[in-house]
Amino acid sequence: MTNKNDVEYIAGGATQNSIRVAQWMLQIPGATSYMGCIGKDKFGEEMKKNSKLAGVNVHYYEDETAPTGTCAVCVVGGERSLVANLSAANCYKSEHLKRPENWALVEKAKYFYIAGFFLTVSPESIQLVAEHAAAKNKVFMMNLSAPFICEFFRDVQEKALPYMDYVFGNETEARTFSKVHGWETDNVEEIALKISQWPKASGTHKRITVITQGADPVVVAEDGKVKLFPVILLPKEKLVDTNGAGDAFVGGFLSQLVQEKPIEECIRAGCYAANVIIQRSGCTYPEKPSFS
């Protein structure tokens, strides 16, 4: 694929997509920081360049042996097919997080977001950040990310869940989570409610569950109640690429949450960001957002 002339290189990865979108929505240079693992190669340099252009403060762990993770994406008629080579993305070590210059970012941050995919890489790093957030009354958030995470990484997911103040996911992931835990319901509203009521490590923040359902309303469960929020519907001919839509939703949501806006505004920003991204190739966006 790299030999083709029209290949686009876009800094990706689920968490990094969300952070880049949040940064774009905020329009405040360096408002966000990101840690992950890359290799010492041309794709790693591309990643650094793209992330810095996006205004994100990146502190990458650079692995000496593994190449930078890549994901080839083919889009035909708005539908995508992905082939991932995770490589260095699988090599992050908690020792990098513990370095003073990196842990200083953790100390400084008030909000943390980690995609569920990272549970397969460094659960120890997740636990360090989660426990810090609980001890310091900060906001810790994760994403269910994929059905296989709920199925095959149940133990580490359950260990992190008590620390989660916000849980994001889509309807398929929510139903898989329900099935794995023997809840015997496919009703997304019920599942969101049950996740929000899972015991918490810290009582400072109540847990809020946010489940997207494609073109159907977003489900939000908090305080024993469920609310539904309609999404921005898009004519089929305007759909270019659904890649990164869920990540973009989270990014938009975070951009308002860190400004302490009400949940309605967070959802509205999430829907706006996702709507922008699906009309473009990859998780990309115009120079400035038109959200107000």
PDB file of C-alpha atoms in Angstrom:
ATOM      1  CA  MET A   1       0.000   0.000   0.000  1.00  0.00           C
ATOM      2  CA  THR A   2       2.820   2.407   0.814  1.00  0.00           C
ATOM      3  CA  ASN A   3       3.903   2.280  -2.840  1.00  0.00           C
ATOM      4  CA  LYS A   4       0.668   3.882  -4.002  1.00  0.00           C
ATOM      5  CA  ASN A   5       0.746   7.626  -4.707  1.00  0.00           C
ATOM      6  CA  ASP A   6      -2.422   8.639  -2.914  1.00  0.00           C
ATOM      7  CA  VAL A   7      -1.756   7.075   0.504  1.00  0.00           C
ATOM      8  CA  GLU A   8      -2.519   9.403   3.420  1.00  0.00           C
ATOM      9  CA  TYR A   9      -0.615   9.110   6.718  1.00  0.00           C
ATOM     10  CA  ILE A  10      -2.690  10.035   9.742  1.00  0.00           C
ATOM     11  CA  ALA A  11      -1.585   9.754  13.389  1.00  0.00           C
ATOM     12  CA  GLY A  12      -3.962   7.187  14.806  1.00  0.00           C
ATOM     13  CA  GLY A  13      -4.645   4.828  17.653  1.00  0.00           C
ATOM     14  CA  ALA A  14      -7.946   5.025  19.527  1.00  0.00           C
ATOM     15  CA  THR A  15      -6.843   7.137  22.506  1.00  0.00           C
ATOM     16  CA  GLN A  16      -4.644   9.378  20.388  1.00  0.00           C
ATOM     17  CA  ASN A  17      -7.544  10.019  17.968  1.00  0.00           C
ATOM     18  CA  SER A  18      -9.734  11.156  20.864  1.00  0.00           C
ATOM     19  CA  ILE A  19      -7.016  13.406  22.291  1.00  0.00           C
ATOM     20  CA  ARG A  20      -6.278  14.979  18.903  1.00  0.00           C
ATOM     21  CA  VAL A  21      -9.980  15.743  18.402  1.00  0.00           C
ATOM     22  CA  ALA A  22     -10.298  17.188  21.931  1.00  0.00           C
ATOM     23  CA  GLN A  23      -7.241  19.354  21.239  1.00  0.00           C
ATOM     24  CA  TRP A  24      -8.762  20.550  17.932  1.00  0.00           C
ATOM     25  CA  MET A  25     -12.070  21.404  19.607  1.00  0.00           C
ATOM     26  CA  LEU A  26     -10.324  23.291  22.431  1.00  0.00           C
ATOM     27  CA  GLN A  27      -8.009  25.333  20.154  1.00  0.00           C
ATOM     28  CA  ILE A  28      -5.634  25.939  23.093  1.00  0.00           C
ATOM     29  CA  PRO A  29      -2.088  24.775  22.241  1.00  0.00           C
ATOM     30  CA  GLY A  30      -0.790  22.120  24.626  1.00  0.00           C
ATOM     31  CA  ALA A  31      -4.123  21.732  26.455  1.00  0.00           C
ATOM     32  CA  THR A  32      -3.759  17.975  26.048  1.00  0.00           C
ATOM     33  CA  SER A  33      -0.938  15.473  26.542  1.00  0.00           C
ATOM     34  CA  TYR A  34      -0.546  11.909  25.327  1.00  0.00           C
ATOM     35  CA  MET A  35       1.696   8.952  26.101  1.00  0.00           C
ATOM     36  CA  GLY A  36       2.100   5.809  24.015  1.00  0.00           C
ATOM     37  CA  CYS A  37       4.769   3.747  22.307  1.00  0.00           C
ATOM     38  CA  ILE A  38       6.358   4.142  18.859  1.00  0.00           C
ATOM     39  CA  GLY A  39       9.426   2.698  17.140  1.00  0.00           C
ATOM     40  CA  LYS A  40      12.544   4.532  16.019  1.00  0.00           C
ATOM     41  CA  ASP A  41      11.643   4.663  12.321  1.00  0.00           C
ATOM     42  CA  LYS A  42      10.037   6.822   9.616  1.00  0.00           C
ATOM     43  CA  PHE A  43       6.495   6.055  10.805  1.00  0.00           C
ATOM     44  CA  GLY A  44       7.511   7.070  14.324  1.00  0.00           C
ATOM     45  CA  GLU A  45       8.851  10.377  12.971  1.00  0.00           C
ATOM     46  CA  GLU A  46       5.600  10.818  10.997  1.00  0.00           C
ATOM     47  CA  MET A  47       3.627  10.213  14.192  1.00  0.00           C
ATOM     48  CA  LYS A  48       5.632  12.793  16.143  1.00  0.00           C
ATOM     49  CA  LYS A  49       5.271  15.355  13.364  1.00  0.00           C
ATOM     50  CA  ASN A  50       1.487  14.825  13.015  1.00  0.00           C
ATOM     51  CA  SER A  51       0.846  14.968  16.751  1.00  0.00           C
ATOM     52  CA  LYS A  52       2.876  18.126  17.259  1.00  0.00           C
ATOM     53  CA  LEU A  53       1.082  19.788  14.337  1.00  0.00           C
ATOM     54  CA  ALA A  54      -2.182  18.875  16.084  1.00  0.00           C
ATOM     55  CA  GLY A  55      -0.985  20.785  19.185  1.00  0.00           C
ATOM     56  CA  VAL A  56      -0.837  17.698  21.421  1.00  0.00           C
ATOM     57  CA  ASN A  57       2.009  17.492  23.925  1.00  0.00           C
ATOM     58  CA  VAL A  58       3.318  13.969  23.202  1.00  0.00           C
ATOM     59  CA  HIS A  59       5.719  12.010  25.395  1.00  0.00           C
ATOM     60  CA  TYR A  60       6.321   8.798  23.449  1.00  0.00           C
ATOM     61  CA  TYR A  61       8.193   5.776  24.708  1.00  0.00           C
ATOM     62  CA  GLU A  62      10.461   4.912  21.771  1.00  0.00           C
ATOM     63  CA  ASP A  63      11.093   1.188  21.536  1.00  0.00           C
ATOM     64  CA  GLU A  64      14.542   0.202  20.267  1.00  0.00           C
ATOM     65  CA  THR A  65      13.494  -3.019  18.528  1.00  0.00           C
ATOM     66  CA  ALA A  66       9.827  -2.923  17.446  1.00  0.00           C
ATOM     67  CA  PRO A  67       8.691  -0.812  14.478  1.00  0.00           C
ATOM     68  CA  THR A  68       5.943   1.789  14.938  1.00  0.00           C
ATOM     69  CA  GLY A  69       2.485   0.251  14.874  1.00  0.00           C
ATOM     70  CA  THR A  70       0.567   0.790  11.642  1.00  0.00           C
ATOM     71  CA  CYS A  71      -2.943   0.151  10.437  1.00  0.00           C
ATOM     72  CA  ALA A  72      -3.801  -0.100   6.754  1.00  0.00           C
ATOM     73  CA  VAL A  73      -7.303   1.178   6.033  1.00  0.00           C
ATOM     74  CA  CYS A  74      -9.219   0.583   2.813  1.00  0.00           C
ATOM     75  CA  VAL A  75     -12.486   2.457   2.392  1.00  0.00           C
ATOM     76  CA  VAL A  76     -15.025   1.474  -0.264  1.00  0.00           C
ATOM     77  CA  GLY A  77     -18.405   3.183  -0.386  1.00  0.00           C
ATOM     78  CA  GLY A  78     -18.022   4.547   3.143  1.00  0.00           C
ATOM     79  CA  GLU A  79     -17.382   1.069   4.584  1.00  0.00           C
ATOM     80  CA  ARG A  80     -13.931   0.378   6.015  1.00  0.00           C
ATOM     81  CA  SER A  81     -11.630  -2.593   6.303  1.00  0.00           C
ATOM     82  CA  LEU A  82      -8.641  -2.470   8.646  1.00  0.00           C
ATOM     83  CA  VAL A  83      -5.482  -4.527   8.901  1.00  0.00           C
ATOM     84  CA  ALA A  84      -3.476  -3.641  12.012  1.00  0.00           C
ATOM     85  CA  ASN A  85       0.150  -4.369  12.818  1.00  0.00           C
ATOM     86  CA  LEU A  86       0.292  -3.227  16.444  1.00  0.00           C
ATOM     87  CA  SER A  87       4.027  -3.830  16.870  1.00  0.00           C
ATOM     88  CA  ALA A  88       5.490  -1.049  19.104  1.00  0.00           C
ATOM     89  CA  ALA A  89       1.996  -0.061  20.304  1.00  0.00           C
ATOM     90  CA  ASN A  90       2.074  -3.364  22.217  1.00  0.00           C
ATOM     91  CA  CYS A  91       5.390  -2.555  23.904  1.00  0.00           C
ATOM     92  CA  TYR A  92       4.584   0.317  26.291  1.00  0.00           C
ATOM     93  CA  LYS A  93       6.182  -0.135  29.721  1.00  0.00           C
ATOM     94  CA  SER A  94       5.079   1.412  33.017  1.00  0.00           C
ATOM     95  CA  GLU A  95       8.729   2.376  33.655  1.00  0.00           C
ATOM     96  CA  HIS A  96       8.250   5.122  31.036  1.00  0.00           C
ATOM     97  CA  LEU A  97       5.194   6.433  32.881  1.00  0.00           C
ATOM     98  CA  LYS A  98       7.126   6.491  36.164  1.00  0.00           C
ATOM     99  CA  ARG A  99       9.938   8.676  34.799  1.00  0.00           C
ATOM    100  CA  PRO A 100       9.797  12.059  36.594  1.00  0.00           C
ATOM    101  CA  GLU A 101       9.250  14.082  33.386  1.00  0.00           C
ATOM    102  CA  ASN A 102       6.288  11.851  32.431  1.00  0.00           C
ATOM    103  CA  TRP A 103       4.744  11.389  35.856  1.00  0.00           C
ATOM    104  CA  ALA A 104       4.817  15.202  36.138  1.00  0.00           C
ATOM    105  CA  LEU A 105       2.192  15.241  33.346  1.00  0.00           C
ATOM    106  CA  VAL A 106       0.017  12.891  35.412  1.00  0.00           C
ATOM    107  CA  GLU A 107       0.401  15.125  38.463  1.00  0.00           C
ATOM    108  CA  LYS A 108      -0.536  18.181  36.402  1.00  0.00           C
ATOM    109  CA  ALA A 109      -3.551  16.661  34.605  1.00  0.00           C
ATOM    110  CA  LYS A 110      -7.087  16.842  36.009  1.00  0.00           C
ATOM    111  CA  TYR A 111      -8.743  14.465  33.532  1.00  0.00           C
ATOM    112  CA  PHE A 112      -7.527  11.099  32.209  1.00  0.00           C
ATOM    113  CA  TYR A 113      -8.828   9.079  29.276  1.00  0.00           C
ATOM    114  CA  ILE A 114      -7.557   5.637  28.221  1.00  0.00           C
ATOM    115  CA  ALA A 115      -9.079   3.396  25.554  1.00  0.00           C
ATOM    116  CA  GLY A 116      -9.851  -0.180  26.596  1.00  0.00           C
ATOM    117  CA  PHE A 117      -7.345  -1.476  24.034  1.00  0.00           C
ATOM    118  CA  PHE A 118      -4.547  -0.452  26.412  1.00  0.00           C
ATOM    119  CA  LEU A 119      -5.745  -3.142  28.855  1.00  0.00           C
ATOM    120  CA  THR A 120      -4.025  -5.611  26.516  1.00  0.00           C
ATOM    121  CA  VAL A 121      -0.717  -3.730  26.739  1.00  0.00           C
ATOM    122  CA  SER A 122      -0.009  -2.311  30.197  1.00  0.00           C
ATOM    123  CA  PRO A 123      -2.703  -2.832  32.851  1.00  0.00           C
ATOM    124  CA  GLU A 124      -0.087  -1.760  35.419  1.00  0.00           C
ATOM    125  CA  SER A 125       0.129   1.716  33.834  1.00  0.00           C
ATOM    126  CA  ILE A 126      -3.673   1.986  33.861  1.00  0.00           C
ATOM    127  CA  GLN A 127      -3.790   1.034  37.541  1.00  0.00           C
ATOM    128  CA  LEU A 128      -1.127   3.613  38.451  1.00  0.00           C
ATOM    129  CA  VAL A 129      -3.094   6.425  36.775  1.00  0.00           C
ATOM    130  CA  ALA A 130      -6.461   5.158  38.081  1.00  0.00           C
ATOM    131  CA  GLU A 131      -5.253   5.019  41.684  1.00  0.00           C
ATOM    132  CA  HIS A 132      -3.673   8.475  41.381  1.00  0.00           C
ATOM    133  CA  ALA A 133      -6.953   9.895  40.025  1.00  0.00           C
ATOM    134  CA  ALA A 134      -8.964   8.335  42.870  1.00  0.00           C
ATOM    135  CA  ALA A 135      -6.513   9.563  45.533  1.00  0.00           C
ATOM    136  CA  LYS A 136      -6.445  13.112  44.157  1.00  0.00           C
ATOM    137  CA  ASN A 137     -10.184  13.359  43.287  1.00  0.00           C
ATOM    138  CA  LYS A 138      -9.475  13.654  39.567  1.00  0.00           C
ATOM    139  CA  VAL A 139     -11.637  12.309  36.732  1.00  0.00           C
ATOM    140  CA  PHE A 140     -10.665   8.923  35.255  1.00  0.00           C
ATOM    141  CA  MET A 141     -12.334   7.634  32.075  1.00  0.00           C
ATOM    142  CA  MET A 142     -12.104   4.559  29.884  1.00  0.00           C
ATOM    143  CA  ASN A 143     -13.780   3.017  26.854  1.00  0.00           C
ATOM    144  CA  LEU A 144     -15.074  -0.538  26.431  1.00  0.00           C
ATOM    145  CA  SER A 145     -13.392  -0.232  22.992  1.00  0.00           C
ATOM    146  CA  ALA A 146     -14.236  -3.645  21.464  1.00  0.00           C
ATOM    147  CA  PRO A 147     -16.232  -6.808  22.185  1.00  0.00           C
ATOM    148  CA  PHE A 148     -13.029  -8.875  22.458  1.00  0.00           C
ATOM    149  CA  ILE A 149     -11.774  -6.657  25.316  1.00  0.00           C
ATOM    150  CA  CYS A 150     -14.948  -7.415  27.305  1.00  0.00           C
ATOM    151  CA  GLU A 151     -14.657 -11.136  26.485  1.00  0.00           C
ATOM    152  CA  PHE A 152     -10.957 -11.931  26.771  1.00  0.00           C
ATOM    153  CA  PHE A 153      -9.617  -9.197  29.059  1.00  0.00           C
ATOM    154  CA  ARG A 154     -12.444  -9.339  31.580  1.00  0.00           C
ATOM    155  CA  ASP A 155     -10.200  -9.605  34.665  1.00  0.00           C
ATOM    156  CA  VAL A 156      -8.099  -6.499  33.978  1.00  0.00           C
ATOM    157  CA  GLN A 157     -11.187  -4.596  32.796  1.00  0.00           C
ATOM    158  CA  GLU A 158     -12.998  -5.435  36.049  1.00  0.00           C
ATOM    159  CA  LYS A 159      -9.957  -4.345  38.060  1.00  0.00           C
ATOM    160  CA  ALA A 160      -9.995  -0.921  36.376  1.00  0.00           C
ATOM    161  CA  LEU A 161     -13.790  -0.464  36.339  1.00  0.00           C
ATOM    162  CA  PRO A 162     -14.214   0.681  39.989  1.00  0.00           C
ATOM    163  CA  TYR A 163     -11.947   3.652  39.192  1.00  0.00           C
ATOM    164  CA  MET A 164     -13.842   4.742  36.068  1.00  0.00           C
ATOM    165  CA  ASP A 165     -15.884   7.923  36.482  1.00  0.00           C
ATOM    166  CA  TYR A 166     -17.033   7.798  32.858  1.00  0.00           C
ATOM    167  CA  VAL A 167     -17.418   4.642  30.785  1.00  0.00           C
ATOM    168  CA  PHE A 168     -17.790   5.046  27.019  1.00  0.00           C
ATOM    169  CA  GLY A 169     -18.740   2.394  24.490  1.00  0.00           C
ATOM    170  CA  ASN A 170     -21.031   1.490  21.627  1.00  0.00           C
ATOM    171  CA  GLU A 171     -24.117  -0.741  21.614  1.00  0.00           C
ATOM    172  CA  THR A 172     -22.249  -3.886  20.434  1.00  0.00           C
ATOM    173  CA  GLU A 173     -19.621  -3.550  23.171  1.00  0.00           C
ATOM    174  CA  ALA A 174     -22.314  -2.882  25.794  1.00  0.00           C
ATOM    175  CA  ARG A 175     -24.250  -6.016  24.790  1.00  0.00           C
ATOM    176  CA  THR A 176     -21.073  -8.108  24.889  1.00  0.00           C
ATOM    177  CA  PHE A 177     -20.271  -6.729  28.365  1.00  0.00           C
ATOM    178  CA  SER A 178     -23.792  -7.728  29.473  1.00  0.00           C
ATOM    179  CA  LYS A 179     -23.452 -11.239  28.032  1.00  0.00           C
ATOM    180  CA  VAL A 180     -20.023 -11.798  29.633  1.00  0.00           C
ATOM    181  CA  HIS A 181     -21.422 -10.795  33.041  1.00  0.00           C
ATOM    182  CA  GLY A 182     -24.546 -12.949  32.704  1.00  0.00           C
ATOM    183  CA  TRP A 183     -26.972 -10.038  32.865  1.00  0.00           C
ATOM    184  CA  GLU A 184     -29.350 -11.668  30.372  1.00  0.00           C
ATOM    185  CA  THR A 185     -30.391  -8.420  28.728  1.00  0.00           C
ATOM    186  CA  ASP A 186     -29.696  -6.892  25.325  1.00  0.00           C
ATOM    187  CA  ASN A 187     -31.394  -3.639  26.281  1.00  0.00           C
ATOM    188  CA  VAL A 188     -28.711  -0.963  25.946  1.00  0.00           C
ATOM    189  CA  GLU A 189     -30.430   1.394  28.401  1.00  0.00           C
ATOM    190  CA  GLU A 190     -30.559  -1.313  31.089  1.00  0.00           C
ATOM    191  CA  ILE A 191     -26.922  -2.261  30.464  1.00  0.00           C
ATOM    192  CA  ALA A 192     -25.747   1.380  30.650  1.00  0.00           C
ATOM    193  CA  LEU A 193     -27.583   1.725  33.972  1.00  0.00           C
ATOM    194  CA  LYS A 194     -26.034  -1.461  35.400  1.00  0.00           C
ATOM    195  CA  ILE A 195     -22.515  -0.340  34.378  1.00  0.00           C
ATOM    196  CA  SER A 196     -23.092   3.059  36.011  1.00  0.00           C
ATOM    197  CA  GLN A 197     -24.107   1.281  39.244  1.00  0.00           C
ATOM    198  CA  TRP A 198     -20.992  -0.944  39.386  1.00  0.00           C
ATOM    199  CA  PRO A 199     -19.186  -0.329  42.753  1.00  0.00           C
ATOM    200  CA  LYS A 200     -16.719   2.571  42.760  1.00  0.00           C
ATOM    201  CA  ALA A 201     -13.260   2.919  44.328  1.00  0.00           C
ATOM    202  CA  SER A 202     -13.867   6.568  45.177  1.00  0.00           C
ATOM    203  CA  GLY A 203     -17.076   8.327  46.098  1.00  0.00           C
ATOM    204  CA  THR A 204     -15.964  11.753  44.865  1.00  0.00           C
ATOM    205  CA  HIS A 205     -17.518  11.372  41.399  1.00  0.00           C
ATOM    206  CA  LYS A 206     -20.570   9.335  40.443  1.00  0.00           C
ATOM    207  CA  ARG A 207     -20.092   7.081  37.429  1.00  0.00           C
ATOM    208  CA  ILE A 208     -21.701   8.115  34.158  1.00  0.00           C
ATOM    209  CA  THR A 209     -22.064   5.617  31.296  1.00  0.00           C
ATOM    210  CA  VAL A 210     -22.221   6.937  27.735  1.00  0.00           C
ATOM    211  CA  ILE A 211     -23.169   4.476  24.972  1.00  0.00           C
ATOM    212  CA  THR A 212     -23.327   5.493  21.305  1.00  0.00           C
ATOM    213  CA  GLN A 213     -25.548   3.597  18.850  1.00  0.00           C
ATOM    214  CA  GLY A 214     -24.524   4.779  15.383  1.00  0.00           C
ATOM    215  CA  ALA A 215     -27.454   6.778  13.953  1.00  0.00           C
ATOM    216  CA  ASP A 216     -29.643   5.971  16.989  1.00  0.00           C
ATOM    217  CA  PRO A 217     -29.694   8.182  20.119  1.00  0.00           C
ATOM    218  CA  VAL A 218     -26.796   8.303  22.575  1.00  0.00           C
ATOM    219  CA  VAL A 219     -27.658   6.592  25.881  1.00  0.00           C
ATOM    220  CA  VAL A 220     -26.496   8.300  29.086  1.00  0.00           C
ATOM    221  CA  ALA A 221     -26.958   6.616  32.453  1.00  0.00           C
ATOM    222  CA  GLU A 222     -26.359   8.473  35.729  1.00  0.00           C
ATOM    223  CA  ASP A 223     -27.986   8.702  39.161  1.00  0.00           C
ATOM    224  CA  GLY A 224     -30.174   5.661  38.425  1.00  0.00           C
ATOM    225  CA  LYS A 225     -31.743   7.365  35.403  1.00  0.00           C
ATOM    226  CA  VAL A 226     -31.292   7.065  31.646  1.00  0.00           C
ATOM    227  CA  LYS A 227     -31.439   9.916  29.137  1.00  0.00           C
ATOM    228  CA  LEU A 228     -31.410   9.664  25.347  1.00  0.00           C
ATOM    229  CA  PHE A 229     -29.780  12.271  23.111  1.00  0.00           C
ATOM    230  CA  PRO A 230     -30.402  12.314  19.332  1.00  0.00           C
ATOM    231  CA  VAL A 231     -27.377  12.398  17.026  1.00  0.00           C
ATOM    232  CA  ILE A 232     -26.891  14.596  13.946  1.00  0.00           C
ATOM    233  CA  LEU A 233     -28.241  12.541  11.050  1.00  0.00           C
ATOM    234  CA  LEU A 234     -26.174  12.571   7.861  1.00  0.00           C
ATOM    235  CA  PRO A 235     -27.438  11.813   4.335  1.00  0.00           C
ATOM    236  CA  LYS A 236     -25.789   8.601   3.063  1.00  0.00           C
ATOM    237  CA  GLU A 237     -24.173  10.392   0.113  1.00  0.00           C
ATOM    238  CA  LYS A 238     -22.199  12.609   2.527  1.00  0.00           C
ATOM    239  CA  LEU A 239     -20.727   9.653   4.430  1.00  0.00           C
ATOM    240  CA  VAL A 240     -17.060   9.228   3.498  1.00  0.00           C
ATOM    241  CA  ASP A 241     -15.448   7.088   6.212  1.00  0.00           C
ATOM    242  CA  THR A 242     -16.729   5.923   9.618  1.00  0.00           C
ATOM    243  CA  ASN A 243     -13.155   5.270  10.808  1.00  0.00           C
ATOM    244  CA  GLY A 244     -12.561   7.039  14.128  1.00  0.00           C
ATOM    245  CA  ALA A 245     -16.184   8.177  14.603  1.00  0.00           C
ATOM    246  CA  GLY A 246     -16.391   6.733  18.133  1.00  0.00           C
ATOM    247  CA  ASP A 247     -12.979   8.165  19.025  1.00  0.00           C
ATOM    248  CA  ALA A 248     -14.051  11.567  17.690  1.00  0.00           C
ATOM    249  CA  PHE A 249     -17.254  11.452  19.743  1.00  0.00           C
ATOM    250  CA  VAL A 250     -15.180  10.965  22.906  1.00  0.00           C
ATOM    251  CA  GLY A 251     -12.802  13.766  21.853  1.00  0.00           C
ATOM    252  CA  GLY A 252     -15.660  16.203  21.382  1.00  0.00           C
ATOM    253  CA  PHE A 253     -17.201  15.129  24.688  1.00  0.00           C
ATOM    254  CA  LEU A 254     -13.907  15.611  26.553  1.00  0.00           C
ATOM    255  CA  SER A 255     -13.410  19.094  25.088  1.00  0.00           C
ATOM    256  CA  GLN A 256     -16.507  20.323  26.928  1.00  0.00           C
ATOM    257  CA  LEU A 257     -16.124  18.163  30.026  1.00  0.00           C
ATOM    258  CA  VAL A 258     -12.735  19.715  30.850  1.00  0.00           C
ATOM    259  CA  GLN A 259     -14.445  23.107  30.646  1.00  0.00           C
ATOM    260  CA  GLU A 260     -16.991  21.835  33.197  1.00  0.00           C
ATOM    261  CA  LYS A 261     -19.891  22.155  30.756  1.00  0.00           C
ATOM    262  CA  PRO A 262     -23.125  20.209  31.454  1.00  0.00           C
ATOM    263  CA  ILE A 263     -23.514  16.680  30.072  1.00  0.00           C
ATOM    264  CA  GLU A 264     -25.921  17.917  27.360  1.00  0.00           C
ATOM    265  CA  GLU A 265     -23.164  20.133  25.942  1.00  0.00           C
ATOM    266  CA  CYS A 266     -20.613  17.317  26.151  1.00  0.00           C
ATOM    267  CA  ILE A 267     -22.917  15.035  24.138  1.00  0.00           C
ATOM    268  CA  ARG A 268     -23.663  17.795  21.622  1.00  0.00           C
ATOM    269  CA  ALA A 269     -19.926  18.382  21.086  1.00  0.00           C
ATOM    270  CA  GLY A 270     -19.320  14.647  20.776  1.00  0.00           C
ATOM    271  CA  CYS A 271     -22.018  14.331  18.103  1.00  0.00           C
ATOM    272  CA  TYR A 272     -20.640  17.378  16.269  1.00  0.00           C
ATOM    273  CA  ALA A 273     -17.086  15.992  16.207  1.00  0.00           C
ATOM    274  CA  ALA A 274     -18.209  12.529  15.045  1.00  0.00           C
ATOM    275  CA  ASN A 275     -20.330  14.139  12.313  1.00  0.00           C
ATOM    276  CA  VAL A 276     -17.319  16.109  11.034  1.00  0.00           C
ATOM    277  CA  ILE A 277     -15.009  13.083  11.033  1.00  0.00           C
ATOM    278  CA  ILE A 278     -17.318  10.731   9.089  1.00  0.00           C
ATOM    279  CA  GLN A 279     -17.464  13.240   6.233  1.00  0.00           C
ATOM    280  CA  ARG A 280     -13.681  13.042   5.799  1.00  0.00           C
ATOM    281  CA  SER A 281     -11.043  10.407   5.190  1.00  0.00           C
ATOM    282  CA  GLY A 282      -9.590   8.977   8.426  1.00  0.00           C
ATOM    283  CA  CYS A 283      -9.804  10.721  11.776  1.00  0.00           C
ATOM    284  CA  THR A 284      -9.109  14.180  10.314  1.00  0.00           C
ATOM    285  CA  TYR A 285     -10.757  17.559  10.629  1.00  0.00           C
ATOM    286  CA  PRO A 286     -10.726  21.071   9.102  1.00  0.00           C
ATOM    287  CA  GLU A 287      -8.406  23.742  10.488  1.00  0.00           C
ATOM    288  CA  LYS A 288     -10.949  25.120  12.949  1.00  0.00           C
ATOM    289  CA  PRO A 289     -14.154  23.700  14.457  1.00  0.00           C
ATOM    290  CA  SER A 290     -17.462  25.500  13.861  1.00  0.00           C
ATOM    291  CA  PHE A 291     -18.962  24.295  17.133  1.00  0.00           C
ATOM    292  CA  SER A 292     -20.551  26.923  19.322  1.00  0.00           C
TER     293      SER A 292
END
